[in-house]
Tab-separated table of C-alpha atoms in Angstrom:
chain	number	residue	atom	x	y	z
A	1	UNK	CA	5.761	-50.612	8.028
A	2	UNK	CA	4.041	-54.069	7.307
A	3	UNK	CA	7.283	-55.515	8.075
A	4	UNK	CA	7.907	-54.013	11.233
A	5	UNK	CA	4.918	-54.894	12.838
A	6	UNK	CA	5.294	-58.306	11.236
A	7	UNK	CA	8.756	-58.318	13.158
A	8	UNK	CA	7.267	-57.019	16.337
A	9	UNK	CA	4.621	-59.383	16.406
A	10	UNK	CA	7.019	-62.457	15.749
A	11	UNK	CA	9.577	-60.677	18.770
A	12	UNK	CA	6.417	-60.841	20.843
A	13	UNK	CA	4.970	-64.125	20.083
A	14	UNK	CA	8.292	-65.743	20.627
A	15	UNK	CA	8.872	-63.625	23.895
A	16	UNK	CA	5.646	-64.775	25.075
A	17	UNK	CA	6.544	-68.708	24.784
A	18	UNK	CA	9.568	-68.316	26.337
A	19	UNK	CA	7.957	-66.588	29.599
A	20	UNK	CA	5.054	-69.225	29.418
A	21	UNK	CA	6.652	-72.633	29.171
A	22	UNK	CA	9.341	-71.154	32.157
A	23	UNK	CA	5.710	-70.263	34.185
A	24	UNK	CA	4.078	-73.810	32.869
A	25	UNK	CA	7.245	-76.219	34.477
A	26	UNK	CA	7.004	-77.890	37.681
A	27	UNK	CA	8.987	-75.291	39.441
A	28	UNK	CA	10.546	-76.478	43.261
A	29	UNK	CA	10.980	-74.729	45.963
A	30	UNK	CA	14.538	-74.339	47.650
A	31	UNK	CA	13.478	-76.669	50.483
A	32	UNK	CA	11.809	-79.314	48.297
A	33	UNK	CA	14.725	-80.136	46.074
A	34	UNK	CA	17.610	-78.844	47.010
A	35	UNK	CA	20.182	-78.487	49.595
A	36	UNK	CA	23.600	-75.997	50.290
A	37	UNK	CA	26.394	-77.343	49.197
A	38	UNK	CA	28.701	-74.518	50.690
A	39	UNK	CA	29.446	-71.339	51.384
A	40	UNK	CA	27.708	-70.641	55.039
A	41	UNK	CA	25.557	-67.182	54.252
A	42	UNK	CA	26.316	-66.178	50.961
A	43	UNK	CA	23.439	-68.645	49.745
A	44	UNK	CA	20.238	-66.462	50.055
A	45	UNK	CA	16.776	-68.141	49.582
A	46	UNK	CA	14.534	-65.621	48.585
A	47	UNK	CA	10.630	-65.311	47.575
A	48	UNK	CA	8.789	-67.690	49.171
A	49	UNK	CA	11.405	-70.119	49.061
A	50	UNK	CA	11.483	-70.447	45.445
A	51	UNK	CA	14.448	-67.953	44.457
A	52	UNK	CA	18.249	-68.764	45.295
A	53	UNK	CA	21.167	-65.627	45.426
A	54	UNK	CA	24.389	-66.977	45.418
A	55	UNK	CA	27.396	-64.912	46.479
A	56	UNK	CA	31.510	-64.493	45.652
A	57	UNK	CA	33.225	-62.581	47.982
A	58	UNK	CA	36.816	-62.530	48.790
A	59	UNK	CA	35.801	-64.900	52.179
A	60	UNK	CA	34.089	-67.973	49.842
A	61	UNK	CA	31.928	-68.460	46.693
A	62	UNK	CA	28.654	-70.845	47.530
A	63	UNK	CA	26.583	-73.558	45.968
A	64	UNK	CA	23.372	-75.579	46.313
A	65	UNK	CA	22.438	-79.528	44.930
A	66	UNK	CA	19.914	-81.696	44.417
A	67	UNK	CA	18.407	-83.750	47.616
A	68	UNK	CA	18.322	-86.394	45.240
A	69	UNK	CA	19.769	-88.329	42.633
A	70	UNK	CA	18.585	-88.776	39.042
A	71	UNK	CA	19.197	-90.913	35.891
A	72	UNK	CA	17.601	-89.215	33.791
A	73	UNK	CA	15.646	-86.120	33.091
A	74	UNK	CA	14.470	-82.222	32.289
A	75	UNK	CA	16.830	-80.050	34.585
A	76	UNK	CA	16.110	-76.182	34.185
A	77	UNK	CA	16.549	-72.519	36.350
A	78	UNK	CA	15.873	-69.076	34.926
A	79	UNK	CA	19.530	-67.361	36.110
A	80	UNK	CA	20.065	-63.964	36.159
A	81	UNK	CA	24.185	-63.044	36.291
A	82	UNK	CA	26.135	-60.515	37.754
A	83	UNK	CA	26.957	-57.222	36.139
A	84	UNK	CA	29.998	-54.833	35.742
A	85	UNK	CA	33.631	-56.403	36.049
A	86	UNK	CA	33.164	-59.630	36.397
A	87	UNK	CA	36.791	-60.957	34.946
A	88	UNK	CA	37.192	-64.379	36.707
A	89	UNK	CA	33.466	-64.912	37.865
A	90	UNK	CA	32.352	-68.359	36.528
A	91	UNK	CA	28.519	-69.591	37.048
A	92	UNK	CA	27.987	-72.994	36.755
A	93	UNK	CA	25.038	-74.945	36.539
A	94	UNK	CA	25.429	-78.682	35.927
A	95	UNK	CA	24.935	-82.428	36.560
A	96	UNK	CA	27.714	-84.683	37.795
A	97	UNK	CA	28.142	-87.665	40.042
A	98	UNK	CA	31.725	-87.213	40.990
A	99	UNK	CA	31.309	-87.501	44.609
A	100	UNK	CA	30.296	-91.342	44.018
A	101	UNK	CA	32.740	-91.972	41.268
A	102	UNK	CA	35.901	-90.143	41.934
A	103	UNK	CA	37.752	-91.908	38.784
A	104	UNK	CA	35.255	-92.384	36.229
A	105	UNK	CA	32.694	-89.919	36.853
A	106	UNK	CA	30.174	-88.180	34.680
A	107	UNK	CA	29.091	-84.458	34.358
A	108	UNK	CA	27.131	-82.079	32.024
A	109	UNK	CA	27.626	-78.315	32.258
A	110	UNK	CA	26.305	-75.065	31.564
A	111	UNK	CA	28.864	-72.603	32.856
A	112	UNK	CA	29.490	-69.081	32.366
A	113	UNK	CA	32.503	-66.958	32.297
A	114	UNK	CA	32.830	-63.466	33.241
A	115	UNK	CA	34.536	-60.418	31.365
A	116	UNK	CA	36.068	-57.515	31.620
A	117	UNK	CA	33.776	-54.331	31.621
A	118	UNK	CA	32.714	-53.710	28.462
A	119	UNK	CA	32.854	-57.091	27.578
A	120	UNK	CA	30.350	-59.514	27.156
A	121	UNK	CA	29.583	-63.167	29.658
A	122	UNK	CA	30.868	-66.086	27.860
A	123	UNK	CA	28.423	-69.449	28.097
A	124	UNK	CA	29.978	-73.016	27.370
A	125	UNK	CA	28.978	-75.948	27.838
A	126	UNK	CA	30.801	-79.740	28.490
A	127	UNK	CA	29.978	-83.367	28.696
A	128	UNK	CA	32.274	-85.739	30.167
A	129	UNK	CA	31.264	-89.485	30.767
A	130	UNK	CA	33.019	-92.223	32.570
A	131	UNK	CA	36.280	-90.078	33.745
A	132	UNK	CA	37.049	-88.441	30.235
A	133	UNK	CA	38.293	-85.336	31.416
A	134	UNK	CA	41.156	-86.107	28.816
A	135	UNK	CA	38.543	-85.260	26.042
A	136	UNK	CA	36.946	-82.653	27.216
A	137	UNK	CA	33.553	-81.500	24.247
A	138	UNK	CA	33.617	-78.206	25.209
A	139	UNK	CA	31.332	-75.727	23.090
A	140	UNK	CA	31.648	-72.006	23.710
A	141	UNK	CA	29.137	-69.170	23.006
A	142	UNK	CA	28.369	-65.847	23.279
A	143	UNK	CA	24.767	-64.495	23.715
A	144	UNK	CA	21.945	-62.915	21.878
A	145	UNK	CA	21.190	-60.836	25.250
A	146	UNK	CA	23.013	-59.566	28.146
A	147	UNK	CA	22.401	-62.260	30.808
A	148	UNK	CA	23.166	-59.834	33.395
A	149	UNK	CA	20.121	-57.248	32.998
A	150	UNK	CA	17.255	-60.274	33.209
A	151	UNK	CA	16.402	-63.596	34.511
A	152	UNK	CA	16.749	-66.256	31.630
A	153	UNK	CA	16.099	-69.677	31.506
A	154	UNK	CA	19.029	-72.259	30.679
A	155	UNK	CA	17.857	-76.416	31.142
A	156	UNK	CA	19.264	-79.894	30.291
A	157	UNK	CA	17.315	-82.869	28.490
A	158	UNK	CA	19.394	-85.782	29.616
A	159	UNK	CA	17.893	-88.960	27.819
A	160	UNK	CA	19.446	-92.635	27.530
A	161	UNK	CA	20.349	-91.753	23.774
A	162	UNK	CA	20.989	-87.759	23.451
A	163	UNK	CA	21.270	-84.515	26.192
A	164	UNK	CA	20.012	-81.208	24.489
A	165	UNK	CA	21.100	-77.770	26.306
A	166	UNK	CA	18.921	-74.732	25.338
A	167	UNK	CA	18.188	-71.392	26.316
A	168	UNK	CA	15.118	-69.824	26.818
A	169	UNK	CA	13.305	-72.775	25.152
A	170	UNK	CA	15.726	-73.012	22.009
A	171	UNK	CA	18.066	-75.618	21.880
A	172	UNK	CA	21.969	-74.919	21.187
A	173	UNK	CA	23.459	-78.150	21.422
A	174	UNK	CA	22.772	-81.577	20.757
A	175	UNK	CA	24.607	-84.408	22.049
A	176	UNK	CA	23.533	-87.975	20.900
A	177	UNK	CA	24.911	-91.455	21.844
A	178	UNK	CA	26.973	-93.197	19.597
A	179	UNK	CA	28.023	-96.651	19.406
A	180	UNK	CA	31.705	-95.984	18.925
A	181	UNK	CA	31.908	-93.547	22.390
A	182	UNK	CA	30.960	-96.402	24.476
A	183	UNK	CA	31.276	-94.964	28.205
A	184	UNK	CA	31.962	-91.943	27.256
A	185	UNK	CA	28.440	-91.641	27.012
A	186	UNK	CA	27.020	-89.662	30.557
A	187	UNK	CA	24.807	-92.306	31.443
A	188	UNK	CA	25.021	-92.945	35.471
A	189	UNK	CA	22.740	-90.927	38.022
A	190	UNK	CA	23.602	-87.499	39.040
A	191	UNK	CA	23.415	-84.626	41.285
A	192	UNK	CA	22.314	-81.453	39.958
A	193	UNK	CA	24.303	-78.209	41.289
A	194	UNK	CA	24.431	-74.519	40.936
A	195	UNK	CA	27.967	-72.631	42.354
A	196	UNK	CA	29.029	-69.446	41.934
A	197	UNK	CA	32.973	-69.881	42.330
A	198	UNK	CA	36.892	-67.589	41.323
A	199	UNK	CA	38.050	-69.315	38.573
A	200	UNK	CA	40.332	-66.610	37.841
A	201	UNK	CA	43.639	-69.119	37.025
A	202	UNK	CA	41.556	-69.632	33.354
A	203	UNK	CA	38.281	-68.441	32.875
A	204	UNK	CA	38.690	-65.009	31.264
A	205	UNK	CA	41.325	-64.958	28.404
A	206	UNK	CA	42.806	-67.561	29.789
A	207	UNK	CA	43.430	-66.554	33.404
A	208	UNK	CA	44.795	-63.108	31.869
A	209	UNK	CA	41.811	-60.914	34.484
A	210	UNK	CA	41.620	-62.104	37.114
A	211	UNK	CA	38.815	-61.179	39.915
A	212	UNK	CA	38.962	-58.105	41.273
A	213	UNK	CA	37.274	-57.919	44.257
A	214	UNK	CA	36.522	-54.254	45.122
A	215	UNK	CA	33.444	-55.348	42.610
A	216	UNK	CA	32.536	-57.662	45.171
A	217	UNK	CA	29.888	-59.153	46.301
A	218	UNK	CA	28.819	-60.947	42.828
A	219	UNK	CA	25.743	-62.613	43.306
A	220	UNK	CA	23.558	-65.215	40.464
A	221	UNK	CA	20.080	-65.038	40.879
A	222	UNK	CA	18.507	-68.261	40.347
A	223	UNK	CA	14.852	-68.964	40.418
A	224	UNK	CA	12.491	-71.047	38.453
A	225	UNK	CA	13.972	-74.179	39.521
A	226	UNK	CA	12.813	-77.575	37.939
A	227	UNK	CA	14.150	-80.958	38.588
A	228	UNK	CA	11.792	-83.187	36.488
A	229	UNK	CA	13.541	-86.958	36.322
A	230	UNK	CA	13.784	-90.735	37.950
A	231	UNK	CA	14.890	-89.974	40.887
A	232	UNK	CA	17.028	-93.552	42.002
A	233	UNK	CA	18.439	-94.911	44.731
A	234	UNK	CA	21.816	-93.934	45.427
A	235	UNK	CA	22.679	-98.112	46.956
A	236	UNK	CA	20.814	-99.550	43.880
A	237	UNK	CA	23.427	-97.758	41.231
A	238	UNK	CA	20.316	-97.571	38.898
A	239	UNK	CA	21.376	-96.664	35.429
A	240	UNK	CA	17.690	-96.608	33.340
A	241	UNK	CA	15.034	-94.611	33.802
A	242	UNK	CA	11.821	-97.610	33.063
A	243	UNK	CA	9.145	-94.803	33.419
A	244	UNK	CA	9.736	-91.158	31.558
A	245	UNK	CA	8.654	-88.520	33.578
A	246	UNK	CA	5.414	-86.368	31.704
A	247	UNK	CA	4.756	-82.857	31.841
A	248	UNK	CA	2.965	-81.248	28.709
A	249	UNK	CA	5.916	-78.035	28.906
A	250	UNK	CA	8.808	-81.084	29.634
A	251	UNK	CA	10.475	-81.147	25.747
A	252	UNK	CA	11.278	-84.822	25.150
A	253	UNK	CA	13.421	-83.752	22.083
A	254	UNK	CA	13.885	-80.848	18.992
A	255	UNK	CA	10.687	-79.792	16.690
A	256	UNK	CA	11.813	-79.021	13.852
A	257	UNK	CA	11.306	-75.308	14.623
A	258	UNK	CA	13.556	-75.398	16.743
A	259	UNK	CA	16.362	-77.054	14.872
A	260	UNK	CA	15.973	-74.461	12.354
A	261	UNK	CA	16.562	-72.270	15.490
A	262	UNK	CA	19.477	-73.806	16.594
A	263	UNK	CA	21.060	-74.080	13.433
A	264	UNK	CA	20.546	-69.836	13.043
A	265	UNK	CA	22.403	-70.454	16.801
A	266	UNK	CA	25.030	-72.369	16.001
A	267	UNK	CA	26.156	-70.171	12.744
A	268	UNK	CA	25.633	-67.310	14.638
A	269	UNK	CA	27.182	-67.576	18.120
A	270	UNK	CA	29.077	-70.296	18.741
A	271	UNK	CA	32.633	-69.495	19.649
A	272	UNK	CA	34.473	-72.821	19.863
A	273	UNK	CA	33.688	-76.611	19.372
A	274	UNK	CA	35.901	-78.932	19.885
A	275	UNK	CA	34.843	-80.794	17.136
A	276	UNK	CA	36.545	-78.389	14.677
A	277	UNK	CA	39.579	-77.444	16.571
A	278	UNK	CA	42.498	-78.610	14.226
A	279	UNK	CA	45.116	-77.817	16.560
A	280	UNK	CA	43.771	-80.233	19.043
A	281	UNK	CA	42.090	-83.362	16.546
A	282	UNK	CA	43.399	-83.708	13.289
A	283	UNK	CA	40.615	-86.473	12.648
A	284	UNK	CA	37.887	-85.118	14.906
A	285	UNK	CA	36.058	-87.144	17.627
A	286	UNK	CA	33.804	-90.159	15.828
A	287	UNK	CA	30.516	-88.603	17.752
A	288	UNK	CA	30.832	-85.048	16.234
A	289	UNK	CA	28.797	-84.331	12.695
A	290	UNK	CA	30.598	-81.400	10.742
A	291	UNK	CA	28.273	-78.406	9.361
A	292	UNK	CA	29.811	-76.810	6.261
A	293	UNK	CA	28.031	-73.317	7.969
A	294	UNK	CA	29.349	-74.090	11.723
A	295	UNK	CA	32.869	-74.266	10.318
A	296	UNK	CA	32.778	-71.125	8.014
A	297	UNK	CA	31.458	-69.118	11.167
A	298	UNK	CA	33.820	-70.485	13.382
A	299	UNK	CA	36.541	-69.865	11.048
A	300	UNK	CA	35.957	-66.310	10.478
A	301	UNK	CA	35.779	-66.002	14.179
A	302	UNK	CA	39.536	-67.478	14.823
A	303	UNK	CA	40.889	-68.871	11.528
A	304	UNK	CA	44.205	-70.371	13.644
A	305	UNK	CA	42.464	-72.633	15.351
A	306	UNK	CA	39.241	-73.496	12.805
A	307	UNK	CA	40.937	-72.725	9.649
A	308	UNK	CA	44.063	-74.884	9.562
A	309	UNK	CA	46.612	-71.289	9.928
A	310	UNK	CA	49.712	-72.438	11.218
A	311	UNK	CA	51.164	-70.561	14.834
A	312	UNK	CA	53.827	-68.513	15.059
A	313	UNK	CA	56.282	-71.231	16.847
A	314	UNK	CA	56.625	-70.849	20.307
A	315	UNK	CA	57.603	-72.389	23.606
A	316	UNK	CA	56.407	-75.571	24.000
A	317	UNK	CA	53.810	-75.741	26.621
A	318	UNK	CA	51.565	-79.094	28.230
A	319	UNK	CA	47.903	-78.477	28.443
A	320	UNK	CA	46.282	-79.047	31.224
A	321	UNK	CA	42.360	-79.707	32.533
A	322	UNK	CA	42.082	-76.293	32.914
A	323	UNK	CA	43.792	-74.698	30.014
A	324	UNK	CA	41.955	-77.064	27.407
A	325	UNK	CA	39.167	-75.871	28.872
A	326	UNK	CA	39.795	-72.196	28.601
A	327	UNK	CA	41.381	-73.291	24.649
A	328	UNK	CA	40.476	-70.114	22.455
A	329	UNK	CA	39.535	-67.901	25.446
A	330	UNK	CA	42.036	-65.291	23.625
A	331	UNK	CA	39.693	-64.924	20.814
A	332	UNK	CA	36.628	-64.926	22.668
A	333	UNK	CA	37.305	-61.712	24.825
């Protein structure tokens, strides 16, 4: 009994900080920060202006960005997803700048891929910098929660030296600069954007489901919305932020709390990495730093492609963007 209400009061406590440091941000309205990026009335503002619904139907997904540009910063929204079939749905909230560099663009993501019913939302995440599309980092998760029955919170710290993802105020990946990536490295300004879009040709086992739309309209609550950086000018090409932005709920790194939390993450519910994918990098990637616990949990999730177990030879096939992004999406259904 002691150690159920010890339990209960830790559930509590930590429910509690999550809810107040989402109420404690700088939250935006709609109109302050952001404007639509597409998809004529299936973007909803809602609530005083400080809620966005964006809708998939078979007519057009939709999307919003940032008025402005930043190098640098806290980027966060509390996202609630859509429920039921939802094979081919993906969710994507994420920085990029590829509308000013075309070849050689950055972009960090959060995006999430629908399921079957039954089955649970997928969450990964990506960093590209300078154009590397060709080396995609993607990470893959599932979730401690069905991100379908509540509003959680999912934010970016992008820094000059490291970009931290985490959810509801625990961080799940950590991405620091190292001198061998070079430009590969996100490190000029970006947009921020939220789109709800049919990637049916590879987000759900691989483009296997695909959307059915008699489960139509989907629609991603978003509220919450923060955009807490240096916001630049888009003629200057600025690409360092002189004065950090302060905000006693902005995190300006990991306690070590919370790495303890994202390592009980990591083990736990990670999915894929790239870093440990043998099939694609026998020598992995110079940035990525092994864990002897990451690699036993990934390779009792799919020991072909995390424990060195050889395929069944096949046709020979080319990968493409989109397949090596949806690599392991058999396992992960």
């Amino acid at each position: 009994m002691v150690n159920f209400h010890l339990g209960f009061f830790a559930l509590t406590t930590f429910i509690v900080l999550v809810c107040g440091a989402s109420k404690n941000l700088p939250i935006l309205s709609f109109d302050e920060g952001y404007s639509q990026l597409f998809g004529d009335d299936n973007l909803m503002v809602v609530k005083d202006g400080k809620s966005v619904h964006l809708t998939l139907d078979e007519r057009t997904g939709s999307g919003f960005v940032s008025q402005d540009i930043y190098s640098q910063g806290f980027f966060s929204a509390s996202i609630k997803l859509p429920a039921d079939y939802t094979a081919g749905v993906v969710v994507a909230f994420y920085m990029s700048n590829g509308d000013m560099f075309q070849k050689n663009h950055d972009e960090v993501d959060f995006e999430f891929l629908g399921n079957v019913r039954g089955k649970d939302w997928r969450m990964q995440t990506n960093i590209y910098g300078n154009g590397s599309t060709n080396a995609g980092r993607e990470e893959r998760y599932g979730l401690w929660f069905d991100p379908s029955e509540d509003f959680h919170q999912y934010s970016i710290l992008w820094t000059e030296n490291q970009i931290i993802f985490y959810v509801d105020n625990v961080p799940i990946r950590e991405f620091k600069r190292t001198a061998t990536m070079g430009g590969d490295f996100p490190s000029k300004p970006m947009s921020l954007y939220a789109t709800i879009w049919d990637g049916s040709d590879w987000a759900t086992n691989g483009g296997k489901f695909r959307i059915n739309y008699k489960y139509a309209p989907y629609i991603a609550k978003f509220s919450d919305l923060v955009l807490h950086g240096c916001a630049v000018d888009p003629t200057e090409q600025a690409t360092k932020c002189d004065i950090a932005p302060k905000h006693d709920s902005i995190p300006t790194g990991i306690t070590p709390e919370q790495r303890i939390r994202m390592q009980n993450f990591r083990k736990k519910h990670m999915q894929y990495s790239y870093c440990y994918d043998r099939a694609r990098y026998t020598v992995p990637p110079a940035e990525c730093v092994l864990d002897a616990k990451e690699a036993e949990g990934l390779r009792a999730f799919d020991p072909v492609t995390f424990g060195g177990v050889h395929r069944h030879r096949g046709k020979r096939h080319h990968r493409s963007r989109s397949s090596s992004s949806s690599q392991g999406e058999a396992s992960s259904t």
